Short mmCIF file of N, CA and C in Angstrom, two decimals:
data_model
loop_
_atom_site.label_atom_id
_atom_site.label_comp_id
_atom_site.label_asym_id
_atom_site.label_seq_id
_atom_site.Cartn_x
_atom_site.Cartn_y
_atom_site.Cartn_z
N PRO A 150 -83.40 -60.26 -17.77
CA PRO A 150 -82.06 -60.77 -18.08
C PRO A 150 -80.98 -59.76 -17.70
N GLY A 151 -79.80 -60.27 -17.50
CA GLY A 151 -78.67 -59.43 -17.17
C GLY A 151 -77.38 -60.17 -17.45
N TYR A 152 -76.27 -59.45 -17.35
CA TYR A 152 -74.96 -60.06 -17.58
C TYR A 152 -74.45 -60.71 -16.29
N PHE A 153 -73.81 -61.86 -16.44
CA PHE A 153 -73.15 -62.51 -15.32
C PHE A 153 -72.08 -63.46 -15.85
N SER A 154 -71.14 -63.77 -14.98
CA SER A 154 -70.04 -64.68 -15.32
C SER A 154 -70.50 -66.12 -15.18
N LEU A 155 -70.32 -66.91 -16.21
CA LEU A 155 -70.70 -68.33 -16.17
C LEU A 155 -69.91 -69.06 -15.08
N GLN A 156 -68.63 -68.77 -14.98
CA GLN A 156 -67.79 -69.45 -14.00
C GLN A 156 -68.22 -69.12 -12.56
N GLU A 157 -68.50 -67.85 -12.28
CA GLU A 157 -68.95 -67.46 -10.95
C GLU A 157 -70.33 -68.06 -10.65
N PHE A 158 -71.19 -68.08 -11.65
CA PHE A 158 -72.53 -68.64 -11.50
C PHE A 158 -72.43 -70.12 -11.12
N CYS A 159 -71.59 -70.87 -11.81
CA CYS A 159 -71.42 -72.30 -11.52
C CYS A 159 -70.87 -72.52 -10.13
N HIS A 160 -69.95 -71.68 -9.72
CA HIS A 160 -69.39 -71.78 -8.37
C HIS A 160 -70.49 -71.56 -7.33
N GLU A 161 -71.36 -70.57 -7.56
CA GLU A 161 -72.49 -70.32 -6.66
C GLU A 161 -73.39 -71.55 -6.55
N ILE A 162 -73.74 -72.12 -7.70
CA ILE A 162 -74.61 -73.30 -7.74
C ILE A 162 -73.96 -74.45 -6.96
N ASP A 163 -72.68 -74.70 -7.23
CA ASP A 163 -71.96 -75.77 -6.53
C ASP A 163 -72.01 -75.58 -5.02
N GLU A 164 -71.75 -74.36 -4.57
CA GLU A 164 -71.73 -74.08 -3.13
C GLU A 164 -73.10 -74.28 -2.51
N GLU A 165 -74.14 -73.80 -3.20
CA GLU A 165 -75.48 -73.88 -2.65
C GLU A 165 -76.05 -75.30 -2.64
N LEU A 166 -75.62 -76.13 -3.58
CA LEU A 166 -76.15 -77.50 -3.66
C LEU A 166 -75.29 -78.51 -2.89
N LYS A 167 -74.15 -78.08 -2.42
CA LYS A 167 -73.23 -78.97 -1.70
C LYS A 167 -73.92 -79.68 -0.54
N SER A 168 -74.82 -78.99 0.14
CA SER A 168 -75.48 -79.57 1.32
C SER A 168 -76.45 -80.70 0.95
N LEU A 169 -76.87 -80.78 -0.31
CA LEU A 169 -77.78 -81.84 -0.73
C LEU A 169 -77.06 -83.14 -1.10
N LEU A 170 -75.76 -83.05 -1.35
CA LEU A 170 -75.01 -84.23 -1.78
C LEU A 170 -75.03 -85.31 -0.71
N LYS A 171 -75.20 -86.55 -1.16
CA LYS A 171 -75.14 -87.69 -0.26
C LYS A 171 -73.68 -88.04 -0.02
N LYS A 172 -73.45 -88.88 0.97
CA LYS A 172 -72.08 -89.27 1.31
C LYS A 172 -71.36 -89.82 0.07
N GLY A 173 -70.18 -89.28 -0.21
CA GLY A 173 -69.37 -89.75 -1.33
C GLY A 173 -69.76 -89.19 -2.68
N GLN A 174 -70.88 -88.47 -2.76
CA GLN A 174 -71.26 -87.84 -4.03
C GLN A 174 -70.45 -86.56 -4.21
N GLU A 175 -70.20 -86.23 -5.45
CA GLU A 175 -69.58 -84.95 -5.75
C GLU A 175 -70.12 -84.42 -7.06
N LEU A 176 -70.15 -83.10 -7.17
CA LEU A 176 -70.59 -82.43 -8.38
C LEU A 176 -69.35 -82.14 -9.20
N ARG A 177 -69.26 -82.76 -10.37
CA ARG A 177 -68.07 -82.63 -11.23
C ARG A 177 -68.39 -81.81 -12.47
N HIS A 178 -67.35 -81.11 -12.93
CA HIS A 178 -67.41 -80.38 -14.20
C HIS A 178 -66.30 -80.96 -15.08
N PRO A 179 -66.59 -82.08 -15.76
CA PRO A 179 -65.54 -82.81 -16.48
C PRO A 179 -64.81 -82.01 -17.55
N ASP A 180 -65.47 -81.02 -18.14
CA ASP A 180 -64.83 -80.24 -19.21
C ASP A 180 -64.34 -78.89 -18.72
N GLY A 181 -64.42 -78.66 -17.41
CA GLY A 181 -64.08 -77.34 -16.89
C GLY A 181 -65.19 -76.36 -17.24
N ILE A 182 -65.03 -75.10 -16.83
CA ILE A 182 -66.03 -74.07 -17.11
C ILE A 182 -65.33 -72.85 -17.66
N GLU A 183 -65.72 -72.47 -18.87
CA GLU A 183 -65.16 -71.26 -19.47
C GLU A 183 -65.66 -70.05 -18.70
N ASP A 184 -64.80 -69.05 -18.58
CA ASP A 184 -65.26 -67.82 -17.94
C ASP A 184 -65.76 -66.88 -19.02
N GLN A 185 -67.05 -66.99 -19.30
CA GLN A 185 -67.68 -66.14 -20.30
C GLN A 185 -68.80 -65.35 -19.65
N GLN A 186 -69.08 -64.20 -20.20
CA GLN A 186 -70.21 -63.40 -19.75
C GLN A 186 -71.44 -63.85 -20.52
N LEU A 187 -72.52 -64.13 -19.78
CA LEU A 187 -73.79 -64.51 -20.39
C LEU A 187 -74.79 -63.40 -20.16
N TYR A 188 -75.74 -63.28 -21.07
CA TYR A 188 -76.85 -62.35 -20.90
C TYR A 188 -78.13 -63.18 -20.89
N LEU A 189 -78.55 -63.57 -19.68
CA LEU A 189 -79.72 -64.42 -19.50
C LEU A 189 -80.40 -64.05 -18.19
N ASP A 190 -81.57 -64.63 -17.97
CA ASP A 190 -82.24 -64.47 -16.69
C ASP A 190 -81.58 -65.44 -15.71
N LYS A 191 -80.74 -64.91 -14.86
CA LYS A 191 -79.94 -65.72 -13.94
C LYS A 191 -80.82 -66.48 -12.95
N THR A 192 -81.90 -65.87 -12.48
CA THR A 192 -82.77 -66.52 -11.50
C THR A 192 -83.47 -67.73 -12.10
N ILE A 193 -83.98 -67.59 -13.30
CA ILE A 193 -84.64 -68.72 -13.96
C ILE A 193 -83.63 -69.83 -14.23
N LEU A 194 -82.45 -69.46 -14.72
CA LEU A 194 -81.42 -70.46 -15.00
C LEU A 194 -81.02 -71.19 -13.71
N LYS A 195 -80.92 -70.47 -12.62
CA LYS A 195 -80.58 -71.08 -11.33
C LYS A 195 -81.66 -72.07 -10.92
N ASN A 196 -82.93 -71.71 -11.08
CA ASN A 196 -84.03 -72.61 -10.73
C ASN A 196 -84.01 -73.88 -11.58
N ILE A 197 -83.70 -73.74 -12.85
CA ILE A 197 -83.60 -74.90 -13.75
C ILE A 197 -82.51 -75.84 -13.25
N LEU A 198 -81.35 -75.29 -12.94
CA LEU A 198 -80.22 -76.12 -12.50
C LEU A 198 -80.47 -76.73 -11.13
N TYR A 199 -81.08 -75.98 -10.21
CA TYR A 199 -81.39 -76.55 -8.90
C TYR A 199 -82.26 -77.78 -9.06
N ASN A 200 -83.24 -77.70 -9.94
CA ASN A 200 -84.14 -78.83 -10.13
C ASN A 200 -83.42 -80.02 -10.75
N LEU A 201 -82.70 -79.78 -11.84
CA LEU A 201 -82.05 -80.88 -12.55
C LEU A 201 -80.93 -81.52 -11.73
N ILE A 202 -80.11 -80.70 -11.10
CA ILE A 202 -79.02 -81.24 -10.28
C ILE A 202 -79.60 -81.88 -9.02
N GLY A 203 -80.62 -81.24 -8.43
CA GLY A 203 -81.27 -81.80 -7.26
C GLY A 203 -81.85 -83.18 -7.55
N ASN A 204 -82.48 -83.34 -8.72
CA ASN A 204 -83.00 -84.65 -9.12
C ASN A 204 -81.87 -85.66 -9.28
N ALA A 205 -80.79 -85.24 -9.91
CA ALA A 205 -79.65 -86.14 -10.12
C ALA A 205 -79.11 -86.63 -8.78
N ILE A 206 -79.03 -85.74 -7.82
CA ILE A 206 -78.56 -86.12 -6.48
C ILE A 206 -79.57 -87.07 -5.82
N LYS A 207 -80.83 -86.70 -5.88
CA LYS A 207 -81.89 -87.46 -5.21
C LYS A 207 -82.02 -88.88 -5.76
N TYR A 208 -81.88 -89.05 -7.08
CA TYR A 208 -82.11 -90.35 -7.69
C TYR A 208 -80.82 -91.15 -7.92
N SER A 209 -79.74 -90.69 -7.30
CA SER A 209 -78.46 -91.41 -7.37
C SER A 209 -78.09 -91.94 -5.99
N ASP A 210 -77.33 -93.01 -5.98
CA ASP A 210 -76.88 -93.60 -4.72
C ASP A 210 -75.67 -92.85 -4.15
N VAL A 211 -75.38 -93.14 -2.90
CA VAL A 211 -74.19 -92.57 -2.27
C VAL A 211 -72.96 -92.97 -3.09
N GLY A 212 -71.99 -92.09 -3.12
CA GLY A 212 -70.73 -92.39 -3.80
C GLY A 212 -70.75 -92.20 -5.31
N LYS A 213 -71.90 -91.89 -5.89
CA LYS A 213 -71.99 -91.72 -7.34
C LYS A 213 -71.86 -90.24 -7.71
N PRO A 214 -71.01 -89.92 -8.67
CA PRO A 214 -70.82 -88.51 -9.05
C PRO A 214 -71.99 -87.98 -9.88
N ILE A 215 -72.13 -86.67 -9.87
CA ILE A 215 -73.06 -85.97 -10.73
C ILE A 215 -72.19 -85.10 -11.63
N GLU A 216 -72.36 -85.24 -12.95
CA GLU A 216 -71.55 -84.46 -13.89
C GLU A 216 -72.40 -83.33 -14.47
N CYS A 217 -71.81 -82.16 -14.50
CA CYS A 217 -72.50 -80.97 -15.00
C CYS A 217 -71.56 -80.26 -15.97
N SER A 218 -71.96 -80.21 -17.24
CA SER A 218 -71.10 -79.55 -18.23
C SER A 218 -71.83 -78.39 -18.88
N PHE A 219 -71.05 -77.38 -19.25
CA PHE A 219 -71.56 -76.18 -19.89
C PHE A 219 -70.76 -75.95 -21.16
N LYS A 220 -71.46 -75.69 -22.25
CA LYS A 220 -70.78 -75.45 -23.52
C LYS A 220 -71.49 -74.33 -24.25
N ILE A 221 -70.71 -73.39 -24.77
CA ILE A 221 -71.28 -72.30 -25.55
C ILE A 221 -70.82 -72.49 -26.99
N GLU A 222 -71.81 -72.66 -27.87
CA GLU A 222 -71.52 -72.77 -29.29
C GLU A 222 -72.77 -72.42 -30.08
N ASP A 223 -72.58 -71.94 -31.28
CA ASP A 223 -73.70 -71.57 -32.16
C ASP A 223 -74.69 -70.65 -31.46
N LYS A 224 -74.18 -69.67 -30.72
CA LYS A 224 -75.00 -68.68 -30.03
C LYS A 224 -76.02 -69.31 -29.08
N SER A 225 -75.64 -70.45 -28.49
CA SER A 225 -76.49 -71.13 -27.51
C SER A 225 -75.64 -71.65 -26.36
N LEU A 226 -76.28 -71.74 -25.21
CA LEU A 226 -75.68 -72.37 -24.04
C LEU A 226 -76.29 -73.75 -23.92
N THR A 227 -75.43 -74.78 -23.90
CA THR A 227 -75.89 -76.15 -23.70
C THR A 227 -75.38 -76.62 -22.36
N ILE A 228 -76.30 -77.15 -21.56
CA ILE A 228 -75.97 -77.66 -20.24
C ILE A 228 -76.37 -79.13 -20.20
N LYS A 229 -75.48 -79.98 -19.70
CA LYS A 229 -75.79 -81.40 -19.55
C LYS A 229 -75.58 -81.80 -18.09
N ILE A 230 -76.59 -82.45 -17.55
CA ILE A 230 -76.52 -82.97 -16.18
C ILE A 230 -76.61 -84.48 -16.30
N LYS A 231 -75.56 -85.17 -15.87
CA LYS A 231 -75.50 -86.63 -16.01
C LYS A 231 -75.37 -87.26 -14.62
N ASP A 232 -76.22 -88.28 -14.39
CA ASP A 232 -76.11 -89.02 -13.15
C ASP A 232 -75.96 -90.51 -13.45
N TYR A 233 -75.57 -91.24 -12.43
CA TYR A 233 -75.43 -92.69 -12.53
C TYR A 233 -76.39 -93.33 -11.54
N GLY A 234 -77.64 -92.87 -11.60
CA GLY A 234 -78.65 -93.27 -10.63
C GLY A 234 -79.58 -94.35 -11.13
N ILE A 235 -80.83 -94.28 -10.65
CA ILE A 235 -81.80 -95.35 -10.92
C ILE A 235 -82.31 -95.35 -12.35
N GLY A 236 -82.15 -94.25 -13.07
CA GLY A 236 -82.64 -94.18 -14.44
C GLY A 236 -84.17 -94.16 -14.48
N ILE A 237 -84.70 -93.96 -15.68
CA ILE A 237 -86.14 -93.85 -15.87
C ILE A 237 -86.60 -95.02 -16.72
N PRO A 238 -87.56 -95.80 -16.24
CA PRO A 238 -88.05 -96.93 -17.03
C PRO A 238 -88.55 -96.46 -18.41
N ALA A 239 -88.25 -97.23 -19.43
CA ALA A 239 -88.62 -96.88 -20.81
C ALA A 239 -90.11 -96.58 -20.92
N ALA A 240 -90.95 -97.34 -20.25
CA ALA A 240 -92.41 -97.15 -20.34
C ALA A 240 -92.86 -95.82 -19.74
N ASP A 241 -92.08 -95.26 -18.83
CA ASP A 241 -92.44 -94.01 -18.17
C ASP A 241 -91.89 -92.77 -18.86
N GLN A 242 -90.95 -92.93 -19.76
CA GLN A 242 -90.24 -91.79 -20.33
C GLN A 242 -91.15 -90.83 -21.10
N GLN A 243 -92.17 -91.34 -21.76
CA GLN A 243 -93.05 -90.48 -22.56
C GLN A 243 -93.88 -89.53 -21.69
N HIS A 244 -94.02 -89.82 -20.41
CA HIS A 244 -94.84 -89.01 -19.50
C HIS A 244 -94.01 -88.09 -18.60
N LEU A 245 -92.71 -88.08 -18.80
CA LEU A 245 -91.80 -87.47 -17.84
C LEU A 245 -92.08 -86.00 -17.53
N PHE A 246 -92.52 -85.22 -18.49
CA PHE A 246 -92.72 -83.78 -18.27
C PHE A 246 -94.17 -83.44 -17.93
N THR A 247 -94.99 -84.46 -17.71
CA THR A 247 -96.39 -84.26 -17.34
C THR A 247 -96.49 -83.87 -15.87
N ARG A 248 -97.37 -82.91 -15.57
CA ARG A 248 -97.54 -82.48 -14.18
C ARG A 248 -97.93 -83.65 -13.30
N PHE A 249 -97.31 -83.72 -12.12
CA PHE A 249 -97.57 -84.70 -11.08
C PHE A 249 -97.17 -86.13 -11.45
N PHE A 250 -96.49 -86.31 -12.57
CA PHE A 250 -96.08 -87.67 -12.96
C PHE A 250 -94.84 -88.07 -12.18
N ARG A 251 -94.85 -89.30 -11.68
CA ARG A 251 -93.69 -89.89 -11.01
C ARG A 251 -93.44 -91.24 -11.66
N ALA A 252 -92.21 -91.52 -12.00
CA ALA A 252 -91.86 -92.81 -12.60
C ALA A 252 -92.12 -93.92 -11.57
N ASN A 253 -92.41 -95.09 -12.07
CA ASN A 253 -92.73 -96.23 -11.20
C ASN A 253 -91.61 -96.55 -10.21
N ASN A 254 -90.36 -96.39 -10.64
CA ASN A 254 -89.25 -96.74 -9.75
C ASN A 254 -88.88 -95.60 -8.79
N ALA A 255 -89.66 -94.51 -8.81
CA ALA A 255 -89.36 -93.37 -7.95
C ALA A 255 -90.41 -93.16 -6.86
N MET A 256 -91.36 -94.05 -6.76
CA MET A 256 -92.48 -93.85 -5.82
C MET A 256 -92.05 -93.81 -4.36
N ASN A 257 -90.95 -94.45 -4.01
CA ASN A 257 -90.49 -94.46 -2.61
C ASN A 257 -89.54 -93.31 -2.32
N ILE A 258 -89.33 -92.43 -3.30
CA ILE A 258 -88.43 -91.29 -3.12
C ILE A 258 -89.31 -90.03 -3.08
N GLN A 259 -89.06 -89.19 -2.09
CA GLN A 259 -89.89 -88.01 -1.90
C GLN A 259 -89.86 -87.09 -3.12
N GLY A 260 -91.02 -86.58 -3.51
CA GLY A 260 -91.14 -85.64 -4.62
C GLY A 260 -92.59 -85.41 -4.98
N THR A 261 -92.84 -84.38 -5.80
CA THR A 261 -94.21 -84.02 -6.16
C THR A 261 -94.56 -84.35 -7.60
N GLY A 262 -93.56 -84.56 -8.45
CA GLY A 262 -93.84 -84.77 -9.86
C GLY A 262 -94.06 -83.47 -10.62
N LEU A 263 -93.65 -82.36 -10.04
CA LEU A 263 -93.83 -81.06 -10.69
C LEU A 263 -92.54 -80.48 -11.26
N GLY A 264 -91.39 -80.90 -10.75
CA GLY A 264 -90.12 -80.27 -11.08
C GLY A 264 -89.81 -80.19 -12.56
N LEU A 265 -89.89 -81.30 -13.27
CA LEU A 265 -89.53 -81.28 -14.69
C LEU A 265 -90.54 -80.52 -15.52
N ASN A 266 -91.79 -80.53 -15.11
CA ASN A 266 -92.81 -79.74 -15.79
C ASN A 266 -92.49 -78.25 -15.66
N ILE A 267 -92.07 -77.84 -14.48
CA ILE A 267 -91.70 -76.44 -14.24
C ILE A 267 -90.46 -76.08 -15.03
N VAL A 268 -89.47 -76.98 -15.06
CA VAL A 268 -88.25 -76.73 -15.83
C VAL A 268 -88.60 -76.49 -17.30
N ARG A 269 -89.45 -77.33 -17.85
CA ARG A 269 -89.83 -77.16 -19.26
C ARG A 269 -90.54 -75.82 -19.48
N ARG A 270 -91.37 -75.40 -18.54
CA ARG A 270 -92.05 -74.11 -18.66
C ARG A 270 -91.05 -72.95 -18.60
N TYR A 271 -90.08 -73.05 -17.69
CA TYR A 271 -89.04 -72.02 -17.62
C TYR A 271 -88.28 -71.94 -18.95
N LEU A 272 -87.97 -73.09 -19.50
CA LEU A 272 -87.22 -73.10 -20.75
C LEU A 272 -88.02 -72.51 -21.90
N LYS A 273 -89.32 -72.71 -21.91
CA LYS A 273 -90.15 -72.08 -22.93
C LYS A 273 -90.06 -70.56 -22.83
N LEU A 274 -90.03 -70.04 -21.60
CA LEU A 274 -89.90 -68.60 -21.40
C LEU A 274 -88.58 -68.07 -21.98
N MET A 275 -87.56 -68.92 -21.98
CA MET A 275 -86.23 -68.53 -22.47
C MET A 275 -86.00 -68.99 -23.91
N ASN A 276 -87.04 -69.49 -24.56
CA ASN A 276 -86.93 -70.06 -25.92
C ASN A 276 -85.95 -71.22 -25.97
N GLY A 277 -85.84 -71.92 -24.86
CA GLY A 277 -84.93 -73.06 -24.77
C GLY A 277 -85.66 -74.38 -24.93
N GLU A 278 -84.89 -75.44 -24.84
CA GLU A 278 -85.46 -76.78 -24.99
C GLU A 278 -84.74 -77.74 -24.05
N ILE A 279 -85.40 -78.84 -23.76
CA ILE A 279 -84.82 -79.86 -22.90
C ILE A 279 -85.03 -81.23 -23.54
N SER A 280 -84.03 -82.08 -23.39
CA SER A 280 -84.13 -83.46 -23.85
C SER A 280 -83.42 -84.34 -22.83
N PHE A 281 -83.59 -85.64 -22.96
CA PHE A 281 -82.92 -86.54 -22.02
C PHE A 281 -82.71 -87.90 -22.65
N LYS A 282 -81.76 -88.60 -22.07
CA LYS A 282 -81.51 -90.01 -22.38
C LYS A 282 -81.42 -90.70 -21.03
N SER A 283 -82.06 -91.86 -20.94
CA SER A 283 -82.05 -92.55 -19.66
C SER A 283 -82.19 -94.04 -19.87
N GLN A 284 -81.55 -94.77 -18.98
CA GLN A 284 -81.67 -96.22 -18.98
C GLN A 284 -81.83 -96.66 -17.53
N GLU A 285 -82.87 -97.43 -17.28
CA GLU A 285 -83.15 -97.87 -15.92
C GLU A 285 -81.95 -98.65 -15.37
N GLY A 286 -81.56 -98.28 -14.16
CA GLY A 286 -80.44 -98.94 -13.50
C GLY A 286 -79.07 -98.44 -13.92
N VAL A 287 -79.03 -97.53 -14.91
CA VAL A 287 -77.74 -97.02 -15.41
C VAL A 287 -77.60 -95.52 -15.13
N GLY A 288 -78.67 -94.77 -15.32
CA GLY A 288 -78.63 -93.33 -15.07
C GLY A 288 -79.31 -92.53 -16.15
N SER A 289 -79.23 -91.21 -16.00
CA SER A 289 -79.90 -90.28 -16.91
C SER A 289 -78.99 -89.11 -17.24
N THR A 290 -79.19 -88.57 -18.44
CA THR A 290 -78.53 -87.33 -18.85
C THR A 290 -79.59 -86.38 -19.37
N PHE A 291 -79.71 -85.23 -18.74
CA PHE A 291 -80.63 -84.19 -19.21
C PHE A 291 -79.82 -83.10 -19.90
N SER A 292 -80.28 -82.71 -21.08
CA SER A 292 -79.60 -81.68 -21.87
C SER A 292 -80.54 -80.50 -22.05
N VAL A 293 -80.02 -79.33 -21.77
CA VAL A 293 -80.77 -78.09 -21.90
C VAL A 293 -80.03 -77.22 -22.90
N LYS A 294 -80.78 -76.62 -23.82
CA LYS A 294 -80.18 -75.71 -24.80
C LYS A 294 -80.96 -74.41 -24.77
N ILE A 295 -80.23 -73.31 -24.53
CA ILE A 295 -80.84 -71.99 -24.41
C ILE A 295 -80.14 -71.04 -25.37
N PRO A 296 -80.91 -70.39 -26.26
CA PRO A 296 -80.28 -69.42 -27.15
C PRO A 296 -79.77 -68.22 -26.35
N LEU A 297 -78.62 -67.73 -26.75
CA LEU A 297 -78.04 -66.56 -26.09
C LEU A 297 -78.41 -65.32 -26.88
N ALA A 298 -78.86 -64.32 -26.16
CA ALA A 298 -79.25 -63.07 -26.81
C ALA A 298 -78.01 -62.35 -27.31
N VAL A 299 -78.13 -61.76 -28.46
CA VAL A 299 -77.05 -60.95 -29.00
C VAL A 299 -77.39 -59.50 -28.66
N VAL A 300 -76.63 -58.93 -27.70
CA VAL A 300 -76.94 -57.59 -27.22
C VAL A 300 -75.82 -56.65 -27.56
#
């Protein structure tokens, strides 16, 4: 772990993921981003966000925004990634973090079924947690909560 600026970190992520956006898609930060110093493993956090934002882009249609919000409260960092994509069928949601699992409506979209399993493992290393809400045909919101070290 090390210190880094949340605002600069988000700018880096935005720049690096810009090339993955489909026509008309944009990465939005609806609540803005506070410029706070965080003490976390920046590489692991970057990998978590690449996966979650990458999925949001991949499973959303052209022209649909991806929303990414960051909030610091109660000595934790909460990140929410919201898309307006294909959503996850209710019957598949219980298996979502299982290795190699792909939802039925995602079979024609390239992927390995490992990403969310890896994200959950990364979060365990950081004592964090992940949850989601999804509705097929409407979209998904993934929420990550990571405790911030008091140094």
